[in-house]
Amino acid sequence: MSDHYSDRDVQREVTELEQKSATATRLFDIRLMIGGLFVIYGVIVTIAGITVSDANLAKAGGVNINLWTGLGMLALGVFFLLWLWLRPLAPPLPPISEDEGASQ
């Protein structure tokens, strides 16, 4: 068996790896992680604020802090997710070969 790769095989493999890397980059964009977590925690805290008892509301001086914090977290999470949707990451540029770089 020969472990010899042709230039075409190497180029095809590099192209496949670049596509997988671009997909992974979009999948693990930090805006998705932050936005998703803020939305999840925002829903939980908002529900806690909606179902607050009168005794706990009195402890907080009449301010429903869970409701306001939950709504703020939801707004921030939606902002991050909208930012991700409106401004997705640009696809990576193809590498410049030595021939193209010398002619410019």
PDB file of N, CA and C in Angstrom:
ATOM      1  N   MET A   1       0.825  -1.183   0.000  1.00  0.00           N
ATOM      2  CA  MET A   1       0.000   0.000   0.000  1.00  0.00           C
ATOM      3  C   MET A   1       0.866   1.242   0.000  1.00  0.00           C
ATOM      4  N   SER A   2       0.377   2.231  -0.658  1.00  0.00           N
ATOM      5  CA  SER A   2       1.123   3.483  -0.734  1.00  0.00           C
ATOM      6  C   SER A   2       0.399   4.543   0.088  1.00  0.00           C
ATOM      7  N   ASP A   3       1.144   5.276   0.901  1.00  0.00           N
ATOM      8  CA  ASP A   3       0.583   6.362   1.691  1.00  0.00           C
ATOM      9  C   ASP A   3       0.803   7.694   0.993  1.00  0.00           C
ATOM     10  N   HIS A   4       0.982   7.638  -0.304  1.00  0.00           N
ATOM     11  CA  HIS A   4       1.274   8.834  -1.069  1.00  0.00           C
ATOM     12  C   HIS A   4      -0.032   9.524  -1.488  1.00  0.00           C
ATOM     13  N   TYR A   5      -0.167  10.774  -1.123  1.00  0.00           N
ATOM     14  CA  TYR A   5      -1.333  11.564  -1.488  1.00  0.00           C
ATOM     15  C   TYR A   5      -0.975  12.465  -2.657  1.00  0.00           C
ATOM     16  N   SER A   6      -1.899  12.623  -3.557  1.00  0.00           N
ATOM     17  CA  SER A   6      -1.683  13.567  -4.646  1.00  0.00           C
ATOM     18  C   SER A   6      -2.046  14.958  -4.144  1.00  0.00           C
ATOM     19  N   ASP A   7      -1.643  15.959  -4.883  1.00  0.00           N
ATOM     20  CA  ASP A   7      -1.973  17.341  -4.509  1.00  0.00           C
ATOM     21  C   ASP A   7      -3.480  17.547  -4.486  1.00  0.00           C
ATOM     22  N   ARG A   8      -4.174  16.896  -5.369  1.00  0.00           N
ATOM     23  CA  ARG A   8      -5.636  17.027  -5.425  1.00  0.00           C
ATOM     24  C   ARG A   8      -6.263  16.458  -4.150  1.00  0.00           C
ATOM     25  N   ASP A   9      -5.766  15.309  -3.673  1.00  0.00           N
ATOM     26  CA  ASP A   9      -6.284  14.707  -2.440  1.00  0.00           C
ATOM     27  C   ASP A   9      -6.035  15.610  -1.237  1.00  0.00           C
ATOM     28  N   VAL A  10      -4.869  16.159  -1.177  1.00  0.00           N
ATOM     29  CA  VAL A  10      -4.523  17.051  -0.064  1.00  0.00           C
ATOM     30  C   VAL A  10      -5.401  18.302  -0.097  1.00  0.00           C
ATOM     31  N   GLN A  11      -5.581  18.882  -1.285  1.00  0.00           N
ATOM     32  CA  GLN A  11      -6.405  20.088  -1.412  1.00  0.00           C
ATOM     33  C   GLN A  11      -7.859  19.799  -1.043  1.00  0.00           C
ATOM     34  N   ARG A  12      -8.375  18.637  -1.458  1.00  0.00           N
ATOM     35  CA  ARG A  12      -9.746  18.251  -1.122  1.00  0.00           C
ATOM     36  C   ARG A  12      -9.901  18.091   0.387  1.00  0.00           C
ATOM     37  N   GLU A  13      -8.929  17.465   1.019  1.00  0.00           N
ATOM     38  CA  GLU A  13      -8.990  17.260   2.466  1.00  0.00           C
ATOM     39  C   GLU A  13      -8.897  18.590   3.214  1.00  0.00           C
ATOM     40  N   VAL A  14      -8.051  19.483   2.749  1.00  0.00           N
ATOM     41  CA  VAL A  14      -7.938  20.806   3.371  1.00  0.00           C
ATOM     42  C   VAL A  14      -9.248  21.567   3.231  1.00  0.00           C
ATOM     43  N   THR A  15      -9.866  21.499   2.076  1.00  0.00           N
ATOM     44  CA  THR A  15     -11.142  22.180   1.858  1.00  0.00           C
ATOM     45  C   THR A  15     -12.223  21.624   2.785  1.00  0.00           C
ATOM     46  N   GLU A  16     -12.270  20.314   2.942  1.00  0.00           N
ATOM     47  CA  GLU A  16     -13.249  19.705   3.845  1.00  0.00           C
ATOM     48  C   GLU A  16     -13.026  20.142   5.284  1.00  0.00           C
ATOM     49  N   LEU A  17     -11.772  20.186   5.710  1.00  0.00           N
ATOM     50  CA  LEU A  17     -11.467  20.618   7.074  1.00  0.00           C
ATOM     51  C   LEU A  17     -11.812  22.084   7.292  1.00  0.00           C
ATOM     52  N   GLU A  18     -11.588  22.919   6.283  1.00  0.00           N
ATOM     53  CA  GLU A  18     -11.949  24.333   6.408  1.00  0.00           C
ATOM     54  C   GLU A  18     -13.450  24.496   6.538  1.00  0.00           C
ATOM     55  N   GLN A  19     -14.219  23.718   5.792  1.00  0.00           N
ATOM     56  CA  GLN A  19     -15.677  23.795   5.889  1.00  0.00           C
ATOM     57  C   GLN A  19     -16.156  23.337   7.264  1.00  0.00           C
ATOM     58  N   LYS A  20     -15.576  22.270   7.777  1.00  0.00           N
ATOM     59  CA  LYS A  20     -15.948  21.794   9.119  1.00  0.00           C
ATOM     60  C   LYS A  20     -15.578  22.822  10.177  1.00  0.00           C
ATOM     61  N   SER A  21     -14.433  23.472  10.008  1.00  0.00           N
ATOM     62  CA  SER A  21     -13.993  24.485  10.962  1.00  0.00           C
ATOM     63  C   SER A  21     -14.933  25.684  10.940  1.00  0.00           C
ATOM     64  N   ALA A  22     -15.363  26.100   9.758  1.00  0.00           N
ATOM     65  CA  ALA A  22     -16.292  27.232   9.654  1.00  0.00           C
ATOM     66  C   ALA A  22     -17.628  26.895  10.303  1.00  0.00           C
ATOM     67  N   THR A  23     -18.091  25.669  10.129  1.00  0.00           N
ATOM     68  CA  THR A  23     -19.340  25.244  10.753  1.00  0.00           C
ATOM     69  C   THR A  23     -19.210  25.227  12.272  1.00  0.00           C
ATOM     70  N   ALA A  24     -18.099  24.722  12.771  1.00  0.00           N
ATOM     71  CA  ALA A  24     -17.872  24.689  14.218  1.00  0.00           C
ATOM     72  C   ALA A  24     -17.772  26.095  14.786  1.00  0.00           C
ATOM     73  N   THR A  25     -17.159  26.998  14.045  1.00  0.00           N
ATOM     74  CA  THR A  25     -17.034  28.382  14.502  1.00  0.00           C
ATOM     75  C   THR A  25     -18.402  29.021  14.629  1.00  0.00           C
ATOM     76  N   ARG A  26     -19.269  28.814  13.652  1.00  0.00           N
ATOM     77  CA  ARG A  26     -20.619  29.380  13.724  1.00  0.00           C
ATOM     78  C   ARG A  26     -21.427  28.727  14.832  1.00  0.00           C
ATOM     79  N   LEU A  27     -21.243  27.427  15.021  1.00  0.00           N
ATOM     80  CA  LEU A  27     -22.000  26.703  16.040  1.00  0.00           C
ATOM     81  C   LEU A  27     -21.613  27.153  17.446  1.00  0.00           C
ATOM     82  N   PHE A  28     -20.343  27.420  17.674  1.00  0.00           N
ATOM     83  CA  PHE A  28     -19.872  27.785  19.004  1.00  0.00           C
ATOM     84  C   PHE A  28     -19.570  29.271  19.122  1.00  0.00           C
ATOM     85  N   ASP A  29     -20.303  30.087  18.388  1.00  0.00           N
ATOM     86  CA  ASP A  29     -20.166  31.535  18.506  1.00  0.00           C
ATOM     87  C   ASP A  29     -20.565  31.944  19.923  1.00  0.00           C
ATOM     88  N   ILE A  30     -19.757  32.771  20.560  1.00  0.00           N
ATOM     89  CA  ILE A  30     -19.984  33.138  21.962  1.00  0.00           C
ATOM     90  C   ILE A  30     -21.313  33.874  22.137  1.00  0.00           C
ATOM     91  N   ARG A  31     -21.774  34.558  21.090  1.00  0.00           N
ATOM     92  CA  ARG A  31     -23.059  35.257  21.192  1.00  0.00           C
ATOM     93  C   ARG A  31     -24.201  34.265  21.345  1.00  0.00           C
ATOM     94  N   LEU A  32     -24.082  33.103  20.720  1.00  0.00           N
ATOM     95  CA  LEU A  32     -25.107  32.079  20.860  1.00  0.00           C
ATOM     96  C   LEU A  32     -25.128  31.530  22.281  1.00  0.00           C
ATOM     97  N   MET A  33     -23.954  31.296  22.834  1.00  0.00           N
ATOM     98  CA  MET A  33     -23.866  30.766  24.199  1.00  0.00           C
ATOM     99  C   MET A  33     -24.417  31.770  25.215  1.00  0.00           C
ATOM    100  N   ILE A  34     -23.985  33.007  25.115  1.00  0.00           N
ATOM    101  CA  ILE A  34     -24.441  34.031  26.068  1.00  0.00           C
ATOM    102  C   ILE A  34     -25.931  34.286  25.909  1.00  0.00           C
ATOM    103  N   GLY A  35     -26.374  34.474  24.679  1.00  0.00           N
ATOM    104  CA  GLY A  35     -27.790  34.744  24.442  1.00  0.00           C
ATOM    105  C   GLY A  35     -28.682  33.601  24.898  1.00  0.00           C
ATOM    106  N   GLY A  36     -28.279  32.383  24.580  1.00  0.00           N
ATOM    107  CA  GLY A  36     -29.073  31.230  24.982  1.00  0.00           C
ATOM    108  C   GLY A  36     -29.183  31.084  26.486  1.00  0.00           C
ATOM    109  N   LEU A  37     -28.060  31.244  27.177  1.00  0.00           N
ATOM    110  CA  LEU A  37     -28.088  31.129  28.637  1.00  0.00           C
ATOM    111  C   LEU A  37     -28.916  32.238  29.276  1.00  0.00           C
ATOM    112  N   PHE A  38     -28.783  33.465  28.776  1.00  0.00           N
ATOM    113  CA  PHE A  38     -29.565  34.561  29.349  1.00  0.00           C
ATOM    114  C   PHE A  38     -31.058  34.353  29.103  1.00  0.00           C
ATOM    115  N   VAL A  39     -31.435  33.828  27.951  1.00  0.00           N
ATOM    116  CA  VAL A  39     -32.853  33.567  27.693  1.00  0.00           C
ATOM    117  C   VAL A  39     -33.370  32.475  28.623  1.00  0.00           C
ATOM    118  N   ILE A  40     -32.618  31.395  28.770  1.00  0.00           N
ATOM    119  CA  ILE A  40     -33.058  30.300  29.655  1.00  0.00           C
ATOM    120  C   ILE A  40     -33.186  30.782  31.095  1.00  0.00           C
ATOM    121  N   TYR A  41     -32.138  31.435  31.614  1.00  0.00           N
ATOM    122  CA  TYR A  41     -32.200  31.917  32.995  1.00  0.00           C
ATOM    123  C   TYR A  41     -33.230  33.030  33.148  1.00  0.00           C
ATOM    124  N   GLY A  42     -33.403  33.837  32.117  1.00  0.00           N
ATOM    125  CA  GLY A  42     -34.405  34.900  32.164  1.00  0.00           C
ATOM    126  C   GLY A  42     -35.811  34.344  32.298  1.00  0.00           C
ATOM    127  N   VAL A  43     -36.095  33.262  31.575  1.00  0.00           N
ATOM    128  CA  VAL A  43     -37.416  32.625  31.675  1.00  0.00           C
ATOM    129  C   VAL A  43     -37.622  32.077  33.086  1.00  0.00           C
ATOM    130  N   ILE A  44     -36.610  31.434  33.641  1.00  0.00           N
ATOM    131  CA  ILE A  44     -36.725  30.860  34.983  1.00  0.00           C
ATOM    132  C   ILE A  44     -36.962  31.949  36.027  1.00  0.00           C
ATOM    133  N   VAL A  45     -36.175  33.023  35.962  1.00  0.00           N
ATOM    134  CA  VAL A  45     -36.300  34.095  36.957  1.00  0.00           C
ATOM    135  C   VAL A  45     -37.602  34.864  36.762  1.00  0.00           C
ATOM    136  N   THR A  46     -38.044  35.036  35.521  1.00  0.00           N
ATOM    137  CA  THR A  46     -39.322  35.711  35.273  1.00  0.00           C
ATOM    138  C   THR A  46     -40.481  34.893  35.840  1.00  0.00           C
ATOM    139  N   ILE A  47     -40.443  33.591  35.665  1.00  0.00           N
ATOM    140  CA  ILE A  47     -41.484  32.740  36.247  1.00  0.00           C
ATOM    141  C   ILE A  47     -41.470  32.846  37.771  1.00  0.00           C
ATOM    142  N   ALA A  48     -40.268  32.886  38.350  1.00  0.00           N
ATOM    143  CA  ALA A  48     -40.172  33.069  39.810  1.00  0.00           C
ATOM    144  C   ALA A  48     -40.747  34.423  40.219  1.00  0.00           C
ATOM    145  N   GLY A  49     -40.578  35.433  39.388  1.00  0.00           N
ATOM    146  CA  GLY A  49     -41.135  36.746  39.693  1.00  0.00           C
ATOM    147  C   GLY A  49     -42.637  36.808  39.553  1.00  0.00           C
ATOM    148  N   ILE A  50     -43.171  36.058  38.607  1.00  0.00           N
ATOM    149  CA  ILE A  50     -44.624  36.045  38.405  1.00  0.00           C
ATOM    150  C   ILE A  50     -45.319  35.294  39.538  1.00  0.00           C
ATOM    151  N   THR A  51     -44.677  34.259  40.058  1.00  0.00           N
ATOM    152  CA  THR A  51     -45.297  33.431  41.094  1.00  0.00           C
ATOM    153  C   THR A  51     -44.853  33.807  42.504  1.00  0.00           C
ATOM    154  N   VAL A  52     -44.402  35.031  42.702  1.00  0.00           N
ATOM    155  CA  VAL A  52     -43.902  35.462  44.005  1.00  0.00           C
ATOM    156  C   VAL A  52     -45.052  35.547  45.028  1.00  0.00           C
ATOM    157  N   SER A  53     -44.734  35.212  46.265  1.00  0.00           N
ATOM    158  CA  SER A  53     -45.746  35.313  47.328  1.00  0.00           C
ATOM    159  C   SER A  53     -45.734  36.727  47.907  1.00  0.00           C
ATOM    160  N   ASP A  54     -46.812  37.067  48.579  1.00  0.00           N
ATOM    161  CA  ASP A  54     -46.910  38.405  49.192  1.00  0.00           C
ATOM    162  C   ASP A  54     -45.852  38.595  50.271  1.00  0.00           C
ATOM    163  N   ALA A  55     -45.510  37.516  50.966  1.00  0.00           N
ATOM    164  CA  ALA A  55     -44.506  37.613  52.034  1.00  0.00           C
ATOM    165  C   ALA A  55     -43.129  37.934  51.441  1.00  0.00           C
ATOM    166  N   ASN A  56     -42.776  37.261  50.366  1.00  0.00           N
ATOM    167  CA  ASN A  56     -41.478  37.542  49.740  1.00  0.00           C
ATOM    168  C   ASN A  56     -41.457  38.923  49.098  1.00  0.00           C
ATOM    169  N   LEU A  57     -42.569  39.356  48.568  1.00  0.00           N
ATOM    170  CA  LEU A  57     -42.654  40.692  47.989  1.00  0.00           C
ATOM    171  C   LEU A  57     -42.480  41.758  49.067  1.00  0.00           C
ATOM    172  N   ALA A  58     -43.028  41.496  50.240  1.00  0.00           N
ATOM    173  CA  ALA A  58     -42.876  42.436  51.357  1.00  0.00           C
ATOM    174  C   ALA A  58     -41.427  42.487  51.838  1.00  0.00           C
ATOM    175  N   LYS A  59     -40.720  41.347  51.798  1.00  0.00           N
ATOM    176  CA  LYS A  59     -39.303  41.322  52.194  1.00  0.00           C
ATOM    177  C   LYS A  59     -38.457  42.205  51.286  1.00  0.00           C
ATOM    178  N   ALA A  60     -38.854  42.316  50.033  1.00  0.00           N
ATOM    179  CA  ALA A  60     -38.085  43.094  49.063  1.00  0.00           C
ATOM    180  C   ALA A  60     -38.550  44.542  48.998  1.00  0.00           C
ATOM    181  N   GLY A  61     -39.328  44.950  49.949  1.00  0.00           N
ATOM    182  CA  GLY A  61     -39.774  46.341  49.993  1.00  0.00           C
ATOM    183  C   GLY A  61     -40.819  46.659  48.931  1.00  0.00           C
ATOM    184  N   GLY A  62     -41.561  45.659  48.508  1.00  0.00           N
ATOM    185  CA  GLY A  62     -42.618  45.864  47.525  1.00  0.00           C
ATOM    186  C   GLY A  62     -42.138  45.846  46.079  1.00  0.00           C
ATOM    187  N   VAL A  63     -40.853  45.648  45.867  1.00  0.00           N
ATOM    188  CA  VAL A  63     -40.312  45.608  44.505  1.00  0.00           C
ATOM    189  C   VAL A  63     -40.166  44.146  44.090  1.00  0.00           C
ATOM    190  N   ASN A  64     -40.739  43.797  42.979  1.00  0.00           N
ATOM    191  CA  ASN A  64     -40.658  42.422  42.480  1.00  0.00           C
ATOM    192  C   ASN A  64     -39.347  42.279  41.695  1.00  0.00           C
ATOM    193  N   ILE A  65     -38.261  42.110  42.424  1.00  0.00           N
ATOM    194  CA  ILE A  65     -36.928  42.113  41.825  1.00  0.00           C
ATOM    195  C   ILE A  65     -36.722  40.933  40.876  1.00  0.00           C
ATOM    196  N   ASN A  66     -37.325  39.791  41.180  1.00  0.00           N
ATOM    197  CA  ASN A  66     -37.187  38.640  40.281  1.00  0.00           C
ATOM    198  C   ASN A  66     -37.824  38.919  38.922  1.00  0.00           C
ATOM    199  N   LEU A  67     -38.978  39.543  38.933  1.00  0.00           N
ATOM    200  CA  LEU A  67     -39.654  39.848  37.673  1.00  0.00           C
ATOM    201  C   LEU A  67     -38.822  40.815  36.839  1.00  0.00           C
ATOM    202  N   TRP A  68     -38.336  41.882  37.454  1.00  0.00           N
ATOM    203  CA  TRP A  68     -37.560  42.884  36.714  1.00  0.00           C
ATOM    204  C   TRP A  68     -36.213  42.336  36.249  1.00  0.00           C
ATOM    205  N   THR A  69     -35.573  41.543  37.094  1.00  0.00           N
ATOM    206  CA  THR A  69     -34.293  40.940  36.696  1.00  0.00           C
ATOM    207  C   THR A  69     -34.507  39.933  35.568  1.00  0.00           C
ATOM    208  N   GLY A  70     -35.556  39.123  35.670  1.00  0.00           N
ATOM    209  CA  GLY A  70     -35.857  38.145  34.627  1.00  0.00           C
ATOM    210  C   GLY A  70     -36.150  38.801  33.294  1.00  0.00           C
ATOM    211  N   LEU A  71     -36.925  39.877  33.311  1.00  0.00           N
ATOM    212  CA  LEU A  71     -37.223  40.588  32.069  1.00  0.00           C
ATOM    213  C   LEU A  71     -35.962  41.222  31.472  1.00  0.00           C
ATOM    214  N   GLY A  72     -35.098  41.740  32.339  1.00  0.00           N
ATOM    215  CA  GLY A  72     -33.830  42.294  31.857  1.00  0.00           C
ATOM    216  C   GLY A  72     -32.938  41.222  31.241  1.00  0.00           C
ATOM    217  N   MET A  73     -32.899  40.061  31.877  1.00  0.00           N
ATOM    218  CA  MET A  73     -32.105  38.953  31.335  1.00  0.00           C
ATOM    219  C   MET A  73     -32.671  38.476  30.000  1.00  0.00           C
ATOM    220  N   LEU A  74     -33.993  38.409  29.897  1.00  0.00           N
ATOM    221  CA  LEU A  74     -34.612  38.034  28.630  1.00  0.00           C
ATOM    222  C   LEU A  74     -34.269  39.033  27.535  1.00  0.00           C
ATOM    223  N   ALA A  75     -34.342  40.315  27.856  1.00  0.00           N
ATOM    224  CA  ALA A  75     -34.030  41.342  26.861  1.00  0.00           C
ATOM    225  C   ALA A  75     -32.578  41.229  26.398  1.00  0.00           C
ATOM    226  N   LEU A  76     -31.659  41.020  27.336  1.00  0.00           N
ATOM    227  CA  LEU A  76     -30.247  40.892  26.977  1.00  0.00           C
ATOM    228  C   LEU A  76     -30.009  39.638  26.134  1.00  0.00           C
ATOM    229  N   GLY A  77     -30.636  38.527  26.503  1.00  0.00           N
ATOM    230  CA  GLY A  77     -30.481  37.294  25.733  1.00  0.00           C
ATOM    231  C   GLY A  77     -31.025  37.433  24.317  1.00  0.00           C
ATOM    232  N   VAL A  78     -32.184  38.064  24.188  1.00  0.00           N
ATOM    233  CA  VAL A  78     -32.761  38.282  22.855  1.00  0.00           C
ATOM    234  C   VAL A  78     -31.869  39.215  22.044  1.00  0.00           C
ATOM    235  N   PHE A  79     -31.278  40.217  22.692  1.00  0.00           N
ATOM    236  CA  PHE A  79     -30.354  41.112  21.994  1.00  0.00           C
ATOM    237  C   PHE A  79     -29.180  40.337  21.400  1.00  0.00           C
ATOM    238  N   PHE A  80     -28.570  39.462  22.186  1.00  0.00           N
ATOM    239  CA  PHE A  80     -27.433  38.689  21.697  1.00  0.00           C
ATOM    240  C   PHE A  80     -27.842  37.764  20.547  1.00  0.00           C
ATOM    241  N   LEU A  81     -29.011  37.142  20.649  1.00  0.00           N
ATOM    242  CA  LEU A  81     -29.461  36.242  19.595  1.00  0.00           C
ATOM    243  C   LEU A  81     -29.817  37.009  18.325  1.00  0.00           C
ATOM    244  N   LEU A  82     -30.412  38.198  18.469  1.00  0.00           N
ATOM    245  CA  LEU A  82     -30.681  39.038  17.298  1.00  0.00           C
ATOM    246  C   LEU A  82     -29.387  39.506  16.648  1.00  0.00           C
ATOM    247  N   TRP A  83     -28.412  39.860  17.463  1.00  0.00           N
ATOM    248  CA  TRP A  83     -27.109  40.278  16.952  1.00  0.00           C
ATOM    249  C   TRP A  83     -26.480  39.144  16.137  1.00  0.00           C
ATOM    250  N   LEU A  84     -26.572  37.947  16.648  1.00  0.00           N
ATOM    251  CA  LEU A  84     -26.040  36.786  15.938  1.00  0.00           C
ATOM    252  C   LEU A  84     -26.769  36.570  14.617  1.00  0.00           C
ATOM    253  N   TRP A  85     -28.083  36.738  14.626  1.00  0.00           N
ATOM    254  CA  TRP A  85     -28.881  36.501  13.436  1.00  0.00           C
ATOM    255  C   TRP A  85     -28.665  37.600  12.394  1.00  0.00           C
ATOM    256  N   LEU A  86     -28.565  38.858  12.855  1.00  0.00           N
ATOM    257  CA  LEU A  86     -28.407  39.974  11.921  1.00  0.00           C
ATOM    258  C   LEU A  86     -26.976  40.136  11.417  1.00  0.00           C
ATOM    259  N   ARG A  87     -26.000  39.766  12.211  1.00  0.00           N
ATOM    260  CA  ARG A  87     -24.590  39.892  11.845  1.00  0.00           C
ATOM    261  C   ARG A  87     -23.860  38.568  12.021  1.00  0.00           C
ATOM    262  N   PRO A  88     -24.137  37.583  11.165  1.00  0.00           N
ATOM    263  CA  PRO A  88     -23.446  36.298  11.311  1.00  0.00           C
ATOM    264  C   PRO A  88     -21.965  36.445  10.993  1.00  0.00           C
ATOM    265  N   LEU A  89     -21.198  35.481  11.450  1.00  0.00           N
ATOM    266  CA  LEU A  89     -19.767  35.503  11.171  1.00  0.00           C
ATOM    267  C   LEU A  89     -19.534  35.358   9.677  1.00  0.00           C
ATOM    268  N   ALA A  90     -18.575  36.105   9.175  1.00  0.00           N
ATOM    269  CA  ALA A  90     -18.228  36.008   7.762  1.00  0.00           C
ATOM    270  C   ALA A  90     -17.505  34.691   7.517  1.00  0.00           C
ATOM    271  N   PRO A  91     -17.741  34.076   6.372  1.00  0.00           N
ATOM    272  CA  PRO A  91     -17.014  32.845   6.076  1.00  0.00           C
ATOM    273  C   PRO A  91     -15.525  33.144   5.936  1.00  0.00           C
ATOM    274  N   PRO A  92     -14.691  32.202   6.308  1.00  0.00           N
ATOM    275  CA  PRO A  92     -13.257  32.459   6.221  1.00  0.00           C
ATOM    276  C   PRO A  92     -12.824  32.653   4.766  1.00  0.00           C
ATOM    277  N   LEU A  93     -11.868  33.547   4.576  1.00  0.00           N
ATOM    278  CA  LEU A  93     -11.342  33.800   3.243  1.00  0.00           C
ATOM    279  C   LEU A  93     -10.421  32.672   2.834  1.00  0.00           C
ATOM    280  N   PRO A  94     -10.431  32.318   1.547  1.00  0.00           N
ATOM    281  CA  PRO A  94      -9.516  31.271   1.116  1.00  0.00           C
ATOM    282  C   PRO A  94      -8.080  31.765   1.211  1.00  0.00           C
ATOM    283  N   PRO A  95      -7.162  30.871   1.506  1.00  0.00           N
ATOM    284  CA  PRO A  95      -5.767  31.296   1.619  1.00  0.00           C
ATOM    285  C   PRO A  95      -5.231  31.757   0.262  1.00  0.00           C
ATOM    286  N   ILE A  96      -4.360  32.754   0.312  1.00  0.00           N
ATOM    287  CA  ILE A  96      -3.745  33.273  -0.896  1.00  0.00           C
ATOM    288  C   ILE A  96      -2.556  32.379  -1.250  1.00  0.00           C
ATOM    289  N   SER A  97      -2.557  31.889  -2.473  1.00  0.00           N
ATOM    290  CA  SER A  97      -1.444  31.054  -2.880  1.00  0.00           C
ATOM    291  C   SER A  97      -0.234  31.926  -3.213  1.00  0.00           C
ATOM    292  N   GLU A  98       0.902  31.318  -3.283  1.00  0.00           N
ATOM    293  CA  GLU A  98       2.120  32.068  -3.548  1.00  0.00           C
ATOM    294  C   GLU A  98       2.068  32.729  -4.917  1.00  0.00           C
ATOM    295  N   ASP A  99       1.447  32.090  -5.903  1.00  0.00           N
ATOM    296  CA  ASP A  99       1.357  32.650  -7.247  1.00  0.00           C
ATOM    297  C   ASP A  99       0.507  33.929  -7.242  1.00  0.00           C
ATOM    298  N   GLU A 100      -0.621  33.911  -6.520  1.00  0.00           N
ATOM    299  CA  GLU A 100      -1.493  35.086  -6.463  1.00  0.00           C
ATOM    300  C   GLU A 100      -0.844  36.225  -5.694  1.00  0.00           C
ATOM    301  N   GLY A 101      -0.143  35.904  -4.626  1.00  0.00           N
ATOM    302  CA  GLY A 101       0.507  36.928  -3.806  1.00  0.00           C
ATOM    303  C   GLY A 101       1.633  37.612  -4.567  1.00  0.00           C
ATOM    304  N   ALA A 102       2.336  36.910  -5.437  1.00  0.00           N
ATOM    305  CA  ALA A 102       3.455  37.493  -6.185  1.00  0.00           C
ATOM    306  C   ALA A 102       2.970  38.398  -7.300  1.00  0.00           C
ATOM    307  N   SER A 103       1.783  38.151  -7.848  1.00  0.00           N
ATOM    308  CA  SER A 103       1.308  38.947  -8.967  1.00  0.00           C
ATOM    309  C   SER A 103       0.674  40.241  -8.501  1.00  0.00           C
ATOM    310  N   GLN A 104       0.358  40.384  -7.224  1.00  0.00           N
ATOM    311  CA  GLN A 104      -0.305  41.606  -6.743  1.00  0.00           C
ATOM    312  C   GLN A 104       0.643  42.662  -6.345  1.00  0.00           C
TER     313      GLN A 104
END
